[in-house]
Coordinates of C-alpha atoms and ligand atoms in Angstrom, one line a residue:
X1 CA 0.0 0.0 0.1
X2 CA 1.8 3.2 -1.2
X3 CA -0.2 5.8 0.8
X4 CA 0.4 5.5 4.5
X5 CA -2.4 4.5 6.8
X6 CA -2.9 7.9 8.2
X7 CA -2.3 9.8 5.0
X8 CA -3.9 13.3 5.2
X9 CA -6.3 13.5 2.3
X10 CA -8.0 16.8 2.0
X11 CA -8.2 20.2 0.4
X12 CA -7.0 23.8 1.0
X13 CA -8.2 27.5 0.7
X14 CA -7.2 30.7 2.0
X15 CA -9.3 33.2 3.9
X16 CA -9.3 36.2 1.4
X17 CA -10.1 33.9 -1.5
X18 CA -13.3 32.3 0.0
X19 CA -14.7 34.3 3.1
X20 CA -16.0 37.5 1.7
X21 CA -17.6 39.5 4.6
X22 CA -14.5 41.5 4.4
X23 CA -15.6 44.3 6.8
X24 CA -17.9 42.1 8.9
X25 CA -17.7 41.7 12.7
X26 CA -14.8 44.1 13.2
X27 CA -12.6 42.8 10.2
X28 CA -10.7 45.5 8.4
X29 CA -9.0 45.6 5.1
X30 CA -6.0 43.6 4.1
X31 CA -3.8 43.8 1.1
X32 CA -6.0 41.3 -0.6
X33 CA -9.0 43.5 -0.3
X34 CA -7.4 46.2 -2.6
X35 CA -7.0 44.0 -5.7
X36 CA -9.4 44.4 -8.5
X37 CA -10.3 41.7 -10.9
X38 CA -7.7 41.4 -13.8
X39 CA -8.8 42.8 -17.2
X40 CA -7.4 41.2 -20.3
X41 CA -3.8 41.9 -20.7
X42 CA -3.9 44.1 -17.5
X43 CA -3.2 42.4 -14.2
X44 CA -5.1 43.1 -11.0
X45 CA -4.9 46.8 -10.2
X46 CA -4.0 47.6 -6.6
X47 CA -5.7 50.6 -4.9
X48 CA -9.0 52.2 -4.3
X49 CA -11.0 52.6 -7.6
X50 CA -14.6 53.5 -7.1
X51 CA -16.0 51.8 -10.2
X52 CA -14.1 48.6 -10.0
X53 CA -15.2 45.1 -8.5
X54 CA -13.1 43.7 -5.7
X55 CA -13.5 39.9 -5.7
X56 CA -12.3 39.4 -2.1
X57 CA -15.0 41.5 -0.6
X58 CA -17.7 38.8 -1.3
X59 CA -15.7 35.9 -2.6
X60 CA -17.8 32.7 -2.2
X61 CA -19.2 34.1 1.2
X62 CA -17.7 31.1 3.0
X63 CA -18.2 33.3 6.1
X64 CA -21.9 32.6 5.9
X65 CA -21.9 29.1 4.2
X66 CA -19.0 27.4 6.2
X67 CA -21.3 24.9 7.9
X68 CA -22.6 23.6 4.5
X69 CA -19.1 23.7 3.0
X70 CA -17.3 21.7 5.7
X71 CA -20.1 19.3 5.7
X72 CA -19.5 18.7 2.0
X73 CA -15.7 18.3 2.8
X74 CA -16.7 15.7 5.4
X75 CA -19.0 14.0 2.8
X76 CA -16.0 13.6 0.5
X77 CA -14.1 11.8 3.4
X78 CA -11.6 14.8 4.1
X79 CA -9.0 13.8 6.7
X80 CA -7.5 17.4 6.8
X81 CA -8.4 20.8 5.7
X82 CA -6.0 23.5 5.2
X83 CA -7.2 27.1 5.6
X84 CA -5.9 30.4 6.7
X85 CA -7.0 32.7 9.6
X86 CA -7.2 36.3 8.4
X87 CA -5.0 38.5 10.5
X88 CA -7.3 41.4 9.9
X89 CA -10.2 39.6 11.5
X90 CA -8.4 38.9 14.7
X91 CA -6.2 42.0 15.0
X92 CA -8.0 44.3 12.4
X93 CA -5.3 46.8 12.1
X94 CA -2.6 44.3 12.3
X95 CA -0.9 46.1 15.2
X96 CA -3.7 46.4 17.8
X97 CA -2.9 45.4 21.4
X98 CA -6.2 43.7 21.9
X99 CA -7.9 40.9 20.0
X100 CA -11.0 41.1 18.1
X101 CA -13.1 38.3 19.8
X102 CA -15.5 38.1 17.0
X103 CA -12.7 37.1 14.6
X104 CA -11.4 34.4 17.0
X105 CA -15.0 33.2 17.5
X106 CA -15.4 32.7 13.6
X107 CA -12.4 30.5 13.6
X108 CA -13.5 28.6 16.7
X109 CA -16.5 27.6 14.7
X110 CA -14.3 26.4 11.8
X111 CA -11.9 24.5 13.9
X112 CA -14.7 22.9 16.2
X113 CA -16.7 21.8 13.1
X114 CA -13.6 20.3 11.5
X115 CA -12.8 18.4 14.7
X116 CA -16.5 17.3 14.9
X117 CA -16.1 15.7 11.5
X118 CA -12.6 14.3 12.5
X119 CA -11.0 16.5 9.9
X120 CA -7.4 17.7 11.1
X121 CA -7.1 21.5 10.7
X122 CA -3.9 22.7 9.0
X123 CA -3.8 26.3 9.6
X124 CA -1.9 28.9 7.4
X125 CA -1.0 32.0 9.6
X126 CA -0.5 34.4 6.8
X127 CA -1.9 33.8 3.2
X128 CA -1.5 36.8 0.9
X129 CA -3.5 39.1 3.3
X130 CA -1.3 41.5 5.3
X131 CA -3.6 44.1 7.2
X132 CA -3.6 47.3 5.5
X133 CA -3.1 48.9 9.0
X134 CA 0.5 47.9 8.7
X135 CA 1.0 50.2 5.7
X136 CA 2.5 52.8 8.2
X137 CA 5.5 50.3 8.6
X138 CA 5.6 49.8 4.9
X139 CA 4.2 46.3 5.6
X140 CA 7.0 43.7 5.6
X141 CA 9.7 46.2 4.9
X142 CA 9.5 47.4 8.4
X143 CA 10.6 45.4 11.3
X144 CA 7.7 46.4 13.5
X145 CA 5.6 44.0 11.3
X146 CA 7.6 41.1 12.7
X147 CA 6.6 42.0 16.3
X148 CA 2.9 42.4 15.2
X149 CA 2.9 39.1 13.3
X150 CA 4.2 37.2 16.4
X151 CA 1.5 38.7 18.6
X152 CA -1.0 37.4 16.1
X153 CA 0.8 34.1 15.8
X154 CA 1.2 33.7 19.7
X155 CA -2.6 34.5 20.0
X156 CA -3.4 31.7 17.6
X157 CA -1.1 29.2 19.3
X158 CA -2.6 29.9 22.7
X159 CA -6.1 30.0 21.6
X160 CA -6.2 26.9 19.6
X161 CA -3.8 24.9 21.8
X162 CA -5.0 21.2 21.7
X163 CA -7.2 21.7 18.7
X164 CA -4.8 22.8 16.0
X165 CA -1.5 20.9 15.6
X166 CA -0.4 21.6 12.2
X167 CA 0.7 25.2 11.4
X168 CA 2.3 26.9 8.2
X169 CA 3.9 30.3 8.9
X170 CA 3.7 32.0 5.5
X171 CA 2.0 30.7 2.3
X172 CA 4.5 30.4 -0.6
X173 CA 7.1 32.4 1.2
X174 CA 9.2 32.4 -2.0
X175 CA 6.5 34.4 -3.7
X176 CA 8.2 37.6 -2.2
X177 CA 10.4 37.2 -5.3
X178 CA 7.5 36.8 -7.7
X179 CA 4.4 38.4 -6.3
X180 CA 5.6 41.0 -3.8
X181 CA 2.2 42.6 -3.1
X182 CA 0.5 39.4 -2.3
X183 CA 3.4 38.1 -0.3
X184 CA 4.2 41.1 1.7
X185 CA 2.4 44.4 0.5
X186 CA 5.5 45.5 -1.6
X187 CA 4.7 47.2 -4.9
X188 CA 4.9 44.9 -8.1
X189 CA 8.0 46.6 -9.3
X190 CA 9.8 46.6 -5.9
X191 CA 13.5 46.6 -5.9
X192 CA 15.5 43.5 -5.3
X193 CA 16.8 45.2 -2.1
X194 CA 13.3 45.7 -0.8
X195 CA 12.2 42.2 -1.6
X196 CA 15.3 40.7 0.3
X197 CA 14.6 43.0 3.3
X198 CA 10.9 42.0 3.4
X199 CA 11.8 38.3 2.9
X200 CA 14.4 38.6 5.7
X201 CA 11.6 40.0 8.0
X202 CA 9.5 37.1 7.1
X203 CA 12.0 34.4 7.4
X204 CA 12.9 35.9 10.9
X205 CA 9.2 36.0 11.9
X206 CA 8.7 32.6 10.7
X207 CA 11.7 31.2 12.8
X208 CA 10.5 33.2 15.9
X209 CA 6.9 31.7 15.4
X210 CA 8.3 28.2 15.2
X211 CA 10.1 28.8 18.5
X212 CA 6.8 30.1 20.1
X213 CA 4.7 27.3 18.7
X214 CA 7.1 24.7 20.2
X215 CA 7.3 26.5 23.6
X216 CA 3.5 26.8 23.8
X217 CA 2.7 23.3 22.8
X218 CA 5.3 20.7 22.3
X219 CA 2.9 18.7 20.1
X220 CA 2.8 21.7 17.6
X221 CA 4.2 20.9 14.1
X222 CA 5.2 23.8 12.1
X223 CA 5.9 23.8 8.3
X224 CA 7.3 26.1 5.7
X225 CA 5.1 26.6 2.7
X226 CA 7.1 26.4 -0.6
X227 CA 5.7 27.4 -3.9
X228 CA 7.0 24.5 -6.0
X229 CA 8.6 26.4 -8.9
X230 CA 10.6 23.4 -10.2
X231 CA 12.3 23.8 -13.6
X232 CA 14.3 22.1 -16.4
X233 CA 17.3 23.4 -18.1
X234 CA 16.5 24.6 -21.7
X235 CA 19.3 22.3 -23.2
X236 CA 22.3 20.4 -22.1
X237 CA 24.4 23.4 -23.0
X238 CA 26.4 24.1 -19.7
X239 CA 25.2 27.7 -19.8
X240 CA 21.6 26.7 -19.9
X241 CA 22.1 24.2 -17.1
X242 CA 23.8 27.0 -15.0
X243 CA 21.0 29.5 -15.8
X244 CA 18.5 26.9 -14.5
X245 CA 20.4 26.3 -11.5
X246 CA 20.7 30.1 -10.8
X247 CA 16.7 30.3 -11.1
X248 CA 16.4 27.4 -8.6
X249 CA 18.9 29.1 -6.3
X250 CA 16.5 32.1 -6.3
X251 CA 13.7 30.0 -5.2
X252 CA 15.4 27.5 -3.0
X253 CA 17.2 29.8 -0.7
X254 CA 14.0 30.6 1.1
X255 CA 13.7 26.8 2.0
X256 CA 17.4 26.7 2.8
X257 CA 17.0 29.3 5.5
X258 CA 13.8 27.7 6.9
X259 CA 15.0 24.3 7.0
X260 CA 18.8 24.8 7.8
X261 CA 18.5 27.9 9.8
X262 CA 20.9 30.2 8.1
X263 CA 21.4 31.9 4.9
X264 CA 23.3 29.9 2.4
X265 CA 26.8 31.2 1.2
X266 CA 25.7 31.5 -2.4
X267 CA 23.0 34.0 -1.2
X268 CA 25.2 35.9 1.1
X269 CA 27.7 36.3 -1.8
X270 CA 24.9 37.5 -4.1
X271 CA 23.7 40.0 -1.7
X272 CA 27.2 41.3 -1.2
X273 CA 27.6 41.6 -5.0
X274 CA 24.3 43.5 -5.2
X275 CA 25.4 45.7 -2.1
X276 CA 22.3 44.6 -0.3
X277 CA 22.6 44.8 3.6
X278 CA 20.3 42.7 5.5
X279 CA 18.8 44.5 8.7
X280 CA 20.4 41.9 11.1
X281 CA 20.3 42.8 14.7
X282 CA 21.7 40.9 17.7
X283 CA 19.9 37.6 18.4
X284 CA 18.4 37.3 14.9
X285 CA 20.9 34.7 13.6
X286 CA 20.3 32.6 16.8
X287 CA 16.6 32.8 16.1
X288 CA 17.0 31.7 12.5
X289 CA 19.0 28.7 13.7
X290 CA 16.6 27.9 16.6
X291 CA 13.4 28.3 14.5
X292 CA 13.9 25.7 11.9
X293 CA 10.7 24.0 10.5
X294 CA 9.4 20.5 11.3
X295 CA 8.2 19.7 7.8
X296 CA 7.8 21.3 4.2
X297 CA 4.6 21.9 2.7
X298 CA 4.4 22.9 -0.9
X299 CA 2.1 23.8 -3.8
X300 CA 2.5 22.4 -7.1
X301 CA 0.8 23.2 -10.5
X302 CA 3.4 23.4 -13.2
X303 CA 7.1 23.3 -14.3
X304 CA 9.3 25.9 -16.0
X305 CA 12.1 25.8 -18.4
X306 CA 15.2 28.1 -17.6
X307 CA 18.5 28.8 -19.2
X308 CA 21.1 31.3 -20.2
X309 CA 18.4 33.8 -21.2
X310 CA 16.5 33.6 -17.9
X311 CA 17.2 37.0 -16.4
X312 CA 16.1 36.5 -12.8
X313 CA 12.5 36.2 -12.2
X314 CA 10.1 38.3 -14.3
X315 CA 6.6 39.2 -13.3
X316 CA 3.4 37.1 -13.0
X317 CA 2.1 34.4 -10.6
X318 CA 3.4 31.1 -11.7
X319 CA 3.3 32.3 -15.2
X320 CA 6.9 33.5 -14.8
X321 CA 8.5 34.6 -18.0
X322 CA 11.7 32.7 -18.1
X323 CA 12.4 33.0 -21.8
X324 CA 11.8 29.4 -22.6
X325 CA 8.7 27.1 -23.4
X326 CA 8.4 23.4 -22.9
X327 CA 7.1 21.9 -26.2
X328 CA 6.6 18.5 -24.5
X329 CA 3.9 19.7 -22.3
X330 CA 0.3 20.8 -23.1
X331 CA -1.1 23.9 -21.2
X332 CA -4.2 24.6 -19.1
X333 CA -6.5 27.3 -20.4
X334 CA -4.5 29.8 -18.3
X335 CA -1.3 28.8 -20.0
X336 CA 0.1 26.7 -17.0
X337 CA 2.1 23.7 -18.4
X338 CA 0.6 20.4 -17.1
X339 CA 3.3 18.1 -15.9
X340 CA 2.5 15.2 -13.5
X341 CA 5.9 13.6 -13.6
X342 CA 7.4 17.0 -12.8
X343 CA 5.6 16.6 -9.4
X344 CA 7.6 13.2 -8.8
X345 CA 10.7 15.0 -9.8
X346 CA 10.0 18.0 -7.6
X347 CA 9.3 15.9 -4.5
X348 CA 12.5 13.9 -5.0
X349 CA 14.6 17.1 -5.3
X350 CA 13.1 18.5 -2.1
X351 CA 13.3 15.4 -0.2
X352 CA 16.9 14.7 -1.3
X353 CA 17.9 18.2 -0.4
X354 CA 16.3 18.4 3.0
X355 CA 15.2 14.9 4.2
X356 CA 12.2 16.4 5.9
X357 CA 8.7 15.0 5.5
X358 CA 6.7 16.7 2.9
X359 CA 3.1 17.8 2.6
X360 CA 1.4 18.8 -0.6
X361 CA -1.0 21.5 0.3
X362 CA -2.0 22.8 -3.1
X363 CA -2.4 21.2 -6.5
X364 CA -5.2 21.2 -9.0
X365 CA -6.6 22.5 -12.4
X366 CA -8.0 25.9 -12.8
X367 CA -10.6 25.4 -15.6
X368 CA -13.8 26.9 -17.0
X369 CA -16.6 24.6 -16.0
X370 CA -19.9 24.3 -18.1
X371 CA -23.2 23.2 -16.6
X372 CA -24.9 20.8 -19.1
X373 CA -28.3 19.3 -18.1
X374 CA -27.6 20.4 -14.6
X375 CA -24.3 18.4 -14.3
X376 CA -20.7 19.5 -14.5
X377 CA -18.6 16.7 -16.1
X378 CA -15.3 17.9 -15.2
X379 CA -13.2 14.9 -16.7
X380 CA -10.3 17.2 -17.5
X381 CA -10.0 17.9 -13.7
X382 CA -10.3 14.2 -12.9
X383 CA -7.7 13.4 -15.5
X384 CA -5.3 16.1 -14.1
X385 CA -5.7 15.0 -10.6
X386 CA -5.4 11.2 -11.3
X387 CA -2.2 11.7 -13.1
X388 CA -0.6 13.9 -10.4
X389 CA -1.8 11.5 -7.7
X390 CA -0.2 8.6 -9.6
X391 CA 3.0 10.6 -9.8
X392 CA 2.7 11.2 -6.2
X393 CA 2.0 7.5 -5.3
X394 CA 5.1 6.5 -7.4
X395 CA 7.2 9.1 -5.4
X396 CA 6.0 7.5 -2.1
X397 CA 6.1 3.9 -3.2
X398 CA 9.1 3.6 -5.6
X399 CA 11.3 6.6 -4.4
X400 CA 10.7 6.3 -0.7
X401 CA 9.7 10.1 -0.3
X402 CA 7.9 10.7 2.9
X403 CA 4.7 12.6 2.2
X404 CA 2.3 13.2 5.0
X405 CA -0.7 14.5 3.0
X406 CA -2.3 15.8 -0.2
X407 CA -4.6 18.8 0.1
X408 CA -6.0 19.8 -3.4
X409 CA -6.2 23.5 -4.0
X410 CA -9.8 25.0 -3.9
X411 CA -11.7 21.8 -3.2
X412 CA -14.7 24.3 -3.5
X413 CA -14.6 27.0 -6.2
X414 CA -12.8 30.1 -5.0
X415 CA -11.5 33.4 -6.5
X416 CA -8.1 33.2 -8.2
X417 CA -5.1 34.8 -6.5
X418 CA -3.4 35.7 -9.7
X419 CA -6.6 37.1 -11.6
X420 CA -9.3 37.4 -9.1
X421 CA -11.6 35.5 -11.6
X422 CA -14.3 33.1 -10.4
X423 CA -14.3 31.4 -13.7
X424 CA -11.0 29.9 -13.1
X425 CA -12.5 27.1 -10.9
X426 CA -10.6 24.4 -9.2
X427 CA -13.4 22.8 -7.1
X428 CA -14.9 19.4 -6.6
X429 CA -17.8 21.8 -5.6
X430 CA -19.3 24.4 -7.9
X431 CA -20.3 27.7 -6.5
X432 CA -22.9 29.7 -8.5
X433 CA -21.2 33.1 -8.7
X434 CA -19.6 34.9 -11.5
X435 CA -16.6 37.2 -11.9
X436 CA -18.7 40.2 -10.9
X437 CA -20.0 38.5 -7.7
X438 CA -23.5 37.7 -9.3
X439 CA -25.3 34.6 -8.7
X440 CA -27.3 32.5 -6.1
X441 CA -24.0 31.4 -4.2
X442 CA -25.6 27.8 -4.2
X443 CA -23.2 24.9 -4.0
X444 CA -23.4 21.9 -6.5
X445 CA -21.4 18.6 -6.6
X446 CA -19.3 18.2 -9.7
X447 CA -18.4 14.8 -11.2
X448 CA -15.1 15.0 -9.5
X449 CA -16.7 15.0 -6.2
X450 CA -17.5 11.4 -6.2
X451 CA -14.1 10.6 -7.9
X452 CA -12.1 12.3 -5.1
X453 CA -14.4 10.6 -2.5
X454 CA -13.5 7.2 -3.8
X455 CA -9.8 8.1 -3.9
X456 CA -10.0 8.9 -0.3
X457 CA -12.2 6.0 0.7
X458 CA -9.8 3.6 -0.9
X459 CA -6.8 5.5 0.4
X460 CA -5.5 5.9 -3.1
X461 CA -6.1 2.3 -4.3
X462 CA -8.6 3.5 -6.9
X463 CA -5.9 5.4 -8.7
X464 CA -4.1 2.1 -9.6
X465 CA -6.4 1.6 -12.7
X466 CA -4.1 1.9 -15.7
X467 CA -1.3 2.8 -13.5
X468 CA 1.4 0.9 -15.3
X469 CA 0.1 1.8 -18.9
X470 CA 0.4 5.4 -18.1
X471 CA 3.9 5.0 -17.3
X472 CA 4.5 6.8 -14.1
Ligands
BG6_1 C1 -1.0 29.6 -5.2 C2 -1.5 30.3 -4.1 O1 0.1 30.3 -5.7 O2 -1.6 29.3 -6.3 C3 -3.1 30.4 -4.1 O3 -1.0 29.9 -2.8 C4 -3.6 30.4 -5.4 O4 -3.5 31.3 -3.3 C5 -3.1 29.2 -6.3 O5 -4.9 30.6 -5.6 C6 -3.6 29.1 -7.7 O6 -3.4 30.3 -8.3 P1 -4.4 31.0 -9.1 O7 -3.8 32.3 -9.7 O8 -5.1 30.1 -10.1 O9 -5.5 31.4 -8.0

């Protein structure tokens, strides 16, 4: 049996992409609430535009539908549910000295409902939604933000002690290099220096949060969350191989720090060359060392091709421009190359490098779903996930990679982080709402709902059909 007995099957969401109710019960704005829906060829605008639609303000209104939604997760047999707790619900301005009780009460209800259904909560402390009240510190550029994040994290560790055991400190921390507004409130064209300073503050905050989590409850397990930007060299020309390695180093240094507890020498040399000085103060290096993570969680959607032409990291969420395309892979409707074997390769790379348990906390296909005769036959999604899960099974069974769980992204449709669209759907559960927030908000099961339910019920055995023929 490839999948371990207690394998954590489930799904994952983030607060700003599902909850809506963005100013309800004391919540205030976060960076996510200032992002418009993307227009064709124009990304999401950031700021206050009176005539624009802001998807996070309503999202799928999970705030008022959570009971129904978690019940549906339970019906699918979820063993784990990864979600984030919005900082701006609990400390509305980010730097408040007192907690907003209504915010904590909302998450009490979520956690308790999960536990009632025997679903293990996996909580992301910060997922692309820094409170706007921290703008005065320039968000993650300011060291004060570290202090306020730690107050928030400490509150969560105390309040949910005994109920939540798995914590992720920052969603896709390496996205500071690719999506700086989402990751930390930095402008989209922030300088490398600013990104590296904000990243330093998050790495430090993460390490200190790990220390706190362990002090408050020795049973806590804290993970990093890595955006799985795996890539292939454009050719076997040494300069292409080197270009690819350079790209990987820009991503992996975040994991190096969180797993090993110090900045790797290649990164220190690079910062020195760029004349970037990290704002290190006494005690920081010791904290980085003491606050290493217990496991690595990751998202995986696609792979890149990099080489000599790859000039650092150029714009866009996941749709990074690296200067190369992969002619061997087909793409999703949003241009993301589909690469199941890339998941097996990536899992092996991470496990070889760090030898820490892994947890997949995002994977799935964003696609347009059509309702025909009242049904959504999302065979394309089933096909995508089936192949990725077969690759995962091979990584566990044949390669011996230790993987604790698989949480698909957006088990219920939600708004896209890169575009703000609703029509980019990932769910097993359809939500009747469109790109302008119009609809009944009713939930319907797609065909993939019963497919995933069977995968979970058989602990992955149902994936074995045609396993060998498909060559994974
Ligand atoms: C990950 C993020 O990068 O990708 C999620 O953690 C995001 O927040 C997911 O939703 C899928 O990306 P998108 O742009 O399709 O929503």
